[in-house]
XYZ file of N, CA, C and O in Angstrom:
444
model
N -11.719 14.387 -0.948
C -11.481 13.159 -0.221
C -9.985 12.871 -0.101
O -9.565 12.074 0.687
N -9.173 13.495 -0.896
C -7.733 13.303 -0.884
C -7.092 14.131 0.228
O -7.462 15.269 0.443
N -6.123 13.542 0.973
C -5.488 14.334 2.017
C -4.709 15.498 1.423
O -4.011 15.355 0.441
N -4.835 16.664 2.039
C -4.179 17.862 1.523
C -2.764 18.001 2.064
O -1.985 18.773 1.576
N -2.448 17.264 3.115
C -1.116 17.309 3.702
C -0.525 15.912 3.690
O -1.136 14.975 3.198
N 0.655 15.794 4.260
C 1.283 14.484 4.366
C 0.914 13.808 5.673
O 1.609 12.909 6.126
N -0.172 14.259 6.288
C -0.654 13.679 7.533
C -2.046 13.107 7.316
O -2.840 13.645 6.560
N -2.316 12.007 7.993
C -3.603 11.337 7.872
C -4.237 11.274 9.255
O -3.671 10.685 10.175
N -5.378 11.908 9.416
C -6.077 11.897 10.700
C -7.046 10.726 10.712
O -7.940 10.648 9.875
N -6.861 9.821 11.648
C -7.729 8.658 11.767
C -8.716 8.866 12.905
O -8.360 9.397 13.955
N -9.924 8.441 12.684
C -10.958 8.553 13.701
C -10.569 7.715 14.920
O -10.164 6.568 14.799
N -10.655 8.324 16.086
C -10.326 7.620 17.312
C -8.878 7.783 17.759
O -8.495 7.303 18.820
N -8.064 8.449 16.947
C -6.659 8.681 17.292
C -6.419 10.182 17.389
O -6.802 10.938 16.503
N -5.770 10.612 18.469
C -5.559 12.037 18.696
C -4.553 12.643 17.739
O -4.772 13.700 17.169
N -3.425 11.974 17.564
C -2.382 12.553 16.712
C -2.482 11.988 15.296
O -2.770 10.809 15.108
N -2.245 12.835 14.290
C -2.314 12.375 12.905
C -1.131 11.459 12.561
O -0.063 11.546 13.167
N -1.344 10.616 11.586
C -0.339 9.657 11.133
C 0.375 10.216 9.908
O -0.272 10.534 8.911
N 1.700 10.351 9.959
C 2.424 10.805 8.758
C 2.346 9.731 7.667
O 2.570 8.549 7.940
N 2.014 10.123 6.451
C 1.915 9.168 5.351
C 3.250 8.480 5.082
O 3.279 7.343 4.617
N 4.352 9.156 5.386
C 5.663 8.550 5.157
C 5.904 7.355 6.082
O 6.726 6.493 5.774
N 5.176 7.275 7.200
C 5.306 6.128 8.112
C 4.463 4.939 7.686
O 4.640 3.840 8.190
N 3.547 5.155 6.791
C 2.640 4.104 6.343
C 3.321 3.294 5.242
O 3.599 3.816 4.162
N 3.628 2.025 5.518
C 4.346 1.191 4.558
C 3.380 0.531 3.584
O 3.545 0.614 2.381
N 2.362 -0.155 4.139
C 1.370 -0.785 3.273
C 0.089 -1.039 4.044
O 0.071 -0.987 5.267
N -0.977 -1.256 3.307
C -2.281 -1.524 3.891
C -2.720 -2.909 3.465
O -2.603 -3.269 2.278
N -3.198 -3.667 4.426
C -3.635 -5.038 4.185
C -5.146 -5.106 4.327
O -5.688 -4.741 5.369
N -5.828 -5.553 3.284
C -7.279 -5.642 3.320
C -7.749 -6.936 3.939
O -7.164 -7.999 3.719
N -8.816 -6.830 4.725
C -9.413 -8.003 5.354
C -10.915 -7.760 5.432
O -11.391 -7.182 6.401
N -11.628 -8.136 4.382
C -13.062 -7.922 4.277
C -13.381 -6.426 4.342
O -12.894 -5.674 3.519
N -14.148 -5.976 5.321
C -14.502 -4.559 5.441
C -13.544 -3.780 6.335
O -13.826 -2.649 6.708
N -12.434 -4.382 6.672
C -11.433 -3.754 7.528
C -10.090 -3.697 6.814
O -9.850 -4.430 5.869
N -9.233 -2.825 7.298
C -7.876 -2.726 6.763
C -6.893 -2.622 7.916
O -7.161 -1.962 8.908
N -5.761 -3.286 7.736
C -4.666 -3.198 8.692
C -3.629 -2.266 8.106
O -3.166 -2.468 6.992
N -3.271 -1.236 8.846
C -2.258 -0.280 8.394
C -0.921 -0.676 9.014
O -0.767 -0.654 10.233
N 0.019 -1.070 8.176
C 1.346 -1.466 8.627
C 2.228 -0.223 8.579
O 2.394 0.384 7.521
N 2.800 0.127 9.737
C 3.574 1.356 9.852
C 5.039 1.059 10.147
O 5.380 -0.018 10.613
N 5.875 2.048 9.893
C 7.311 1.936 10.145
C 7.581 2.098 11.643
O 7.240 3.121 12.224
N 8.186 1.082 12.256
C 8.552 1.101 13.678
C 7.396 1.478 14.605
O 7.564 2.241 15.548
N 6.218 0.969 14.307
C 5.045 1.251 15.141
C 4.066 0.079 15.007
O 4.117 -0.662 14.026
N 3.181 -0.084 15.989
C 2.209 -1.175 15.894
C 1.228 -0.957 14.736
O 0.992 0.166 14.306
N 0.670 -2.054 14.262
C -0.338 -1.987 13.198
C -1.615 -1.354 13.740
O -1.916 -1.463 14.925
N -2.350 -0.727 12.833
C -3.640 -0.137 13.198
C -4.743 -0.797 12.384
O -4.586 -1.011 11.172
N -5.866 -1.096 13.029
C -7.023 -1.666 12.338
C -8.034 -0.556 12.101
O -8.332 0.221 13.016
N -8.527 -0.436 10.865
C -9.543 0.565 10.560
C -10.746 -0.102 9.897
O -10.605 -1.156 9.278
N -11.885 0.519 10.011
C -13.116 -0.011 9.428
C -13.350 0.593 8.044
O -14.415 1.126 7.752
N -12.332 0.534 7.207
C -12.436 1.003 5.824
C -11.929 -0.098 4.911
O -10.968 -0.792 5.236
N -12.531 -0.209 3.752
C -12.070 -1.184 2.778
C -10.867 -0.632 2.023
O -10.611 0.577 2.037
N -10.153 -1.503 1.334
C -9.014 -1.040 0.538
C -9.457 -0.142 -0.608
O -8.720 0.749 -1.016
N -10.649 -0.342 -1.113
C -11.156 0.521 -2.186
C -11.275 1.957 -1.691
O -10.887 2.900 -2.381
N -11.777 2.133 -0.474
C -11.880 3.488 0.096
C -10.500 4.085 0.336
O -10.278 5.268 0.083
N -9.562 3.270 0.823
C -8.200 3.763 1.027
C -7.552 4.125 -0.294
O -6.810 5.096 -0.386
N -7.818 3.342 -1.322
C -7.234 3.605 -2.641
C -7.703 4.950 -3.188
O -6.928 5.687 -3.793
N -8.943 5.293 -2.950
C -9.464 6.601 -3.371
C -8.879 7.732 -2.533
O -8.620 8.821 -3.031
N -8.676 7.465 -1.251
C -8.140 8.468 -0.334
C -6.640 8.702 -0.538
O -6.154 9.810 -0.354
N -5.928 7.656 -0.942
C -4.473 7.718 -1.123
C -4.111 7.355 -2.567
O -3.628 6.255 -2.843
N -4.328 8.257 -3.513
C -4.129 7.927 -4.929
C -2.679 7.634 -5.316
O -2.438 6.998 -6.341
N -1.706 8.065 -4.511
C -0.306 7.785 -4.825
C 0.097 6.370 -4.446
O 1.139 5.883 -4.891
N -0.691 5.706 -3.630
C -0.391 4.337 -3.243
C -0.758 3.393 -4.384
O -1.631 3.695 -5.191
N -0.101 2.240 -4.452
C -0.273 1.310 -5.569
C -0.979 0.045 -5.090
O -0.533 -0.599 -4.139
N -2.044 -0.327 -5.787
C -2.766 -1.566 -5.480
C -2.058 -2.694 -6.221
O -2.046 -2.734 -7.443
N -1.428 -3.602 -5.476
C -0.666 -4.673 -6.120
C -1.426 -5.992 -6.148
O -1.046 -6.899 -6.880
N -2.476 -6.081 -5.347
C -3.287 -7.293 -5.333
C -4.619 -6.972 -4.665
O -4.835 -5.859 -4.197
N -5.463 -7.964 -4.623
C -6.774 -7.781 -4.009
C -6.659 -7.355 -2.540
O -7.480 -6.604 -2.035
N -5.616 -7.808 -1.858
C -5.492 -7.554 -0.435
C -4.363 -6.638 -0.019
O -4.051 -6.561 1.163
N -3.727 -5.929 -0.978
C -2.581 -5.094 -0.597
C -2.524 -3.790 -1.382
O -2.666 -3.770 -2.598
N -2.288 -2.715 -0.636
C -2.097 -1.373 -1.188
C -0.792 -0.866 -0.574
O -0.660 -0.839 0.650
N 0.183 -0.510 -1.421
C 1.508 -0.188 -0.885
C 1.902 1.260 -1.153
O 1.476 1.872 -2.120
N 2.748 1.767 -0.266
C 3.313 3.099 -0.414
C 4.537 2.976 -1.329
O 5.492 2.283 -0.977
N 4.541 3.623 -2.492
C 5.665 3.461 -3.425
C 6.997 3.959 -2.874
O 8.048 3.530 -3.332
N 6.971 4.819 -1.873
C 8.213 5.325 -1.286
C 8.909 4.287 -0.405
O 10.054 4.487 -0.018
N 8.205 3.210 -0.096
C 8.787 2.153 0.733
C 9.180 0.922 -0.080
O 9.482 -0.122 0.491
N 9.186 1.030 -1.397
C 9.604 -0.096 -2.238
C 11.125 -0.095 -2.337
O 11.741 0.897 -2.706
N 11.705 -1.228 -1.998
C 13.155 -1.393 -2.070
C 13.531 -2.108 -3.365
O 14.530 -1.791 -4.005
N 12.683 -3.076 -3.752
C 13.034 -3.918 -4.903
C 11.787 -4.397 -5.627
O 10.784 -4.731 -4.999
N 11.870 -4.412 -6.939
C 10.813 -4.925 -7.805
C 11.458 -6.033 -8.625
O 12.331 -5.758 -9.439
N 11.071 -7.278 -8.375
C 11.765 -8.400 -9.005
C 10.793 -9.275 -9.793
O 9.810 -9.764 -9.257
N 11.132 -9.478 -11.077
C 10.337 -10.362 -11.921
C 10.965 -11.747 -11.865
O 12.085 -11.961 -12.323
N 10.242 -12.702 -11.295
C 10.742 -14.068 -11.160
C 10.485 -14.878 -12.423
O 11.281 -15.728 -12.793
N 9.346 -14.617 -13.058
C 8.992 -15.247 -14.336
C 7.976 -14.335 -15.011
O 7.691 -13.240 -14.531
N 7.419 -14.785 -16.110
C 6.472 -13.966 -16.859
C 5.288 -13.530 -15.994
O 4.833 -12.400 -16.087
N 4.803 -14.431 -15.172
C 3.615 -14.143 -14.374
C 3.883 -14.078 -12.878
O 2.954 -14.152 -12.084
N 5.141 -13.952 -12.487
C 5.472 -13.860 -11.072
C 6.372 -12.667 -10.813
O 7.481 -12.593 -11.334
N 5.855 -11.732 -10.017
C 6.608 -10.543 -9.648
C 6.476 -10.361 -8.138
O 5.399 -10.569 -7.570
N 7.578 -9.974 -7.511
C 7.568 -9.710 -6.082
C 8.101 -8.311 -5.811
O 8.991 -7.837 -6.506
N 7.549 -7.688 -4.789
C 8.007 -6.371 -4.351
C 8.507 -6.514 -2.918
O 7.815 -7.076 -2.072
N 9.711 -6.011 -2.672
C 10.278 -6.010 -1.334
C 10.125 -4.608 -0.759
O 10.457 -3.626 -1.419
N 9.630 -4.535 0.471
C 9.397 -3.256 1.133
C 10.517 -2.959 2.134
O 11.322 -3.831 2.457
N 10.550 -1.738 2.627
C 11.613 -1.308 3.534
C 11.633 -2.094 4.846
O 12.672 -2.177 5.487
N 10.520 -2.688 5.231
C 10.493 -3.486 6.456
C 10.937 -4.927 6.204
O 10.871 -5.765 7.095
N 11.366 -5.236 4.978
C 11.856 -6.565 4.635
C 10.786 -7.514 4.124
O 11.092 -8.619 3.684
N 9.541 -7.105 4.159
C 8.443 -7.948 3.710
C 8.445 -8.062 2.187
O 8.640 -7.073 1.485
N 8.235 -9.278 1.691
C 8.153 -9.522 0.249
C 6.704 -9.842 -0.078
O 6.128 -10.790 0.465
N 6.100 -9.037 -0.955
C 4.704 -9.218 -1.342
C 4.613 -9.588 -2.815
O 5.275 -8.963 -3.651
N 3.795 -10.576 -3.148
C 3.600 -10.906 -4.558
C 2.655 -9.908 -5.222
O 1.720 -9.406 -4.596
N 2.906 -9.624 -6.494
C 2.022 -8.765 -7.279
C 1.066 -9.689 -8.031
O 1.493 -10.679 -8.624
N -0.216 -9.364 -7.997
C -1.205 -10.171 -8.702
C -0.909 -10.174 -10.196
O -0.482 -9.171 -10.758
N -1.124 -11.303 -10.818
C -0.811 -11.477 -12.241
C -1.461 -10.398 -13.104
O -0.824 -9.839 -13.991
N -2.698 -10.061 -12.838
C -3.415 -9.070 -13.653
C -2.975 -7.641 -13.376
O -3.334 -6.731 -14.107
N -2.227 -7.412 -12.322
C -1.788 -6.052 -11.977
C -0.321 -5.786 -12.303
O 0.163 -4.683 -12.095
N 0.389 -6.785 -12.798
C 1.821 -6.643 -13.050
C 2.131 -5.489 -13.998
O 2.969 -4.643 -13.704
N 1.453 -5.432 -15.143
C 1.768 -4.390 -16.126
C 1.451 -2.997 -15.575
O 2.220 -2.054 -15.779
N 0.357 -2.850 -14.851
C 0.008 -1.548 -14.269
C 1.044 -1.113 -13.237
O 1.495 0.030 -13.245
N 1.427 -2.021 -12.354
C 2.413 -1.709 -11.316
C 3.741 -1.328 -11.969
O 4.386 -0.349 -11.576
N 4.133 -2.070 -12.984
C 5.393 -1.779 -13.684
C 5.361 -0.379 -14.309
O 6.306 0.388 -14.181
N 4.254 -0.021 -14.960
C 4.127 1.300 -15.585
C 4.171 2.418 -14.544
O 4.812 3.445 -14.751
N 3.489 2.217 -13.424
C 3.486 3.233 -12.371
C 4.890 3.431 -11.805
O 5.335 4.556 -11.625
N 5.593 2.346 -11.575
C 6.939 2.440 -11.021
C 7.925 3.045 -12.024
O 8.828 3.771 -11.639
N 7.755 2.777 -13.310
C 8.626 3.370 -14.330
C 8.383 4.871 -14.436
O 9.312 5.630 -14.611
N 7.153 5.308 -14.300
C 6.815 6.719 -14.370
C 7.285 7.503 -13.161
O 7.400 8.714 -13.193
N 7.573 6.810 -12.090
C 8.006 7.435 -10.840
C 9.472 7.851 -10.886
O 9.895 8.759 -10.203
N 10.260 7.156 -11.679
C 11.716 7.440 -11.739
C 12.049 8.702 -12.475
O 11.482 9.247 -13.275
């Protein structure tokens, strides 16, 4: 189920999507919005849980967000229970309180 290349073939799209262009995925019930670098968003009929299994290198930071770690610009702890991640597109996303320690460990292991 894991992609073998750095390309992601989406149903209904002729050309594959490079994973490096995928900044983050936004969950919305049984659908997901794929936010891409310098390209329009794509809507897919997959849940974030399915995307998380398909893209194991991506980090689940909250119930509604799965991010590409290569697009993280800044990881900022505002207080004990408040952490924000800034992405390459300038978007600032909050990390869920229960996921802070996991996200921190994953990012530390990446360096």
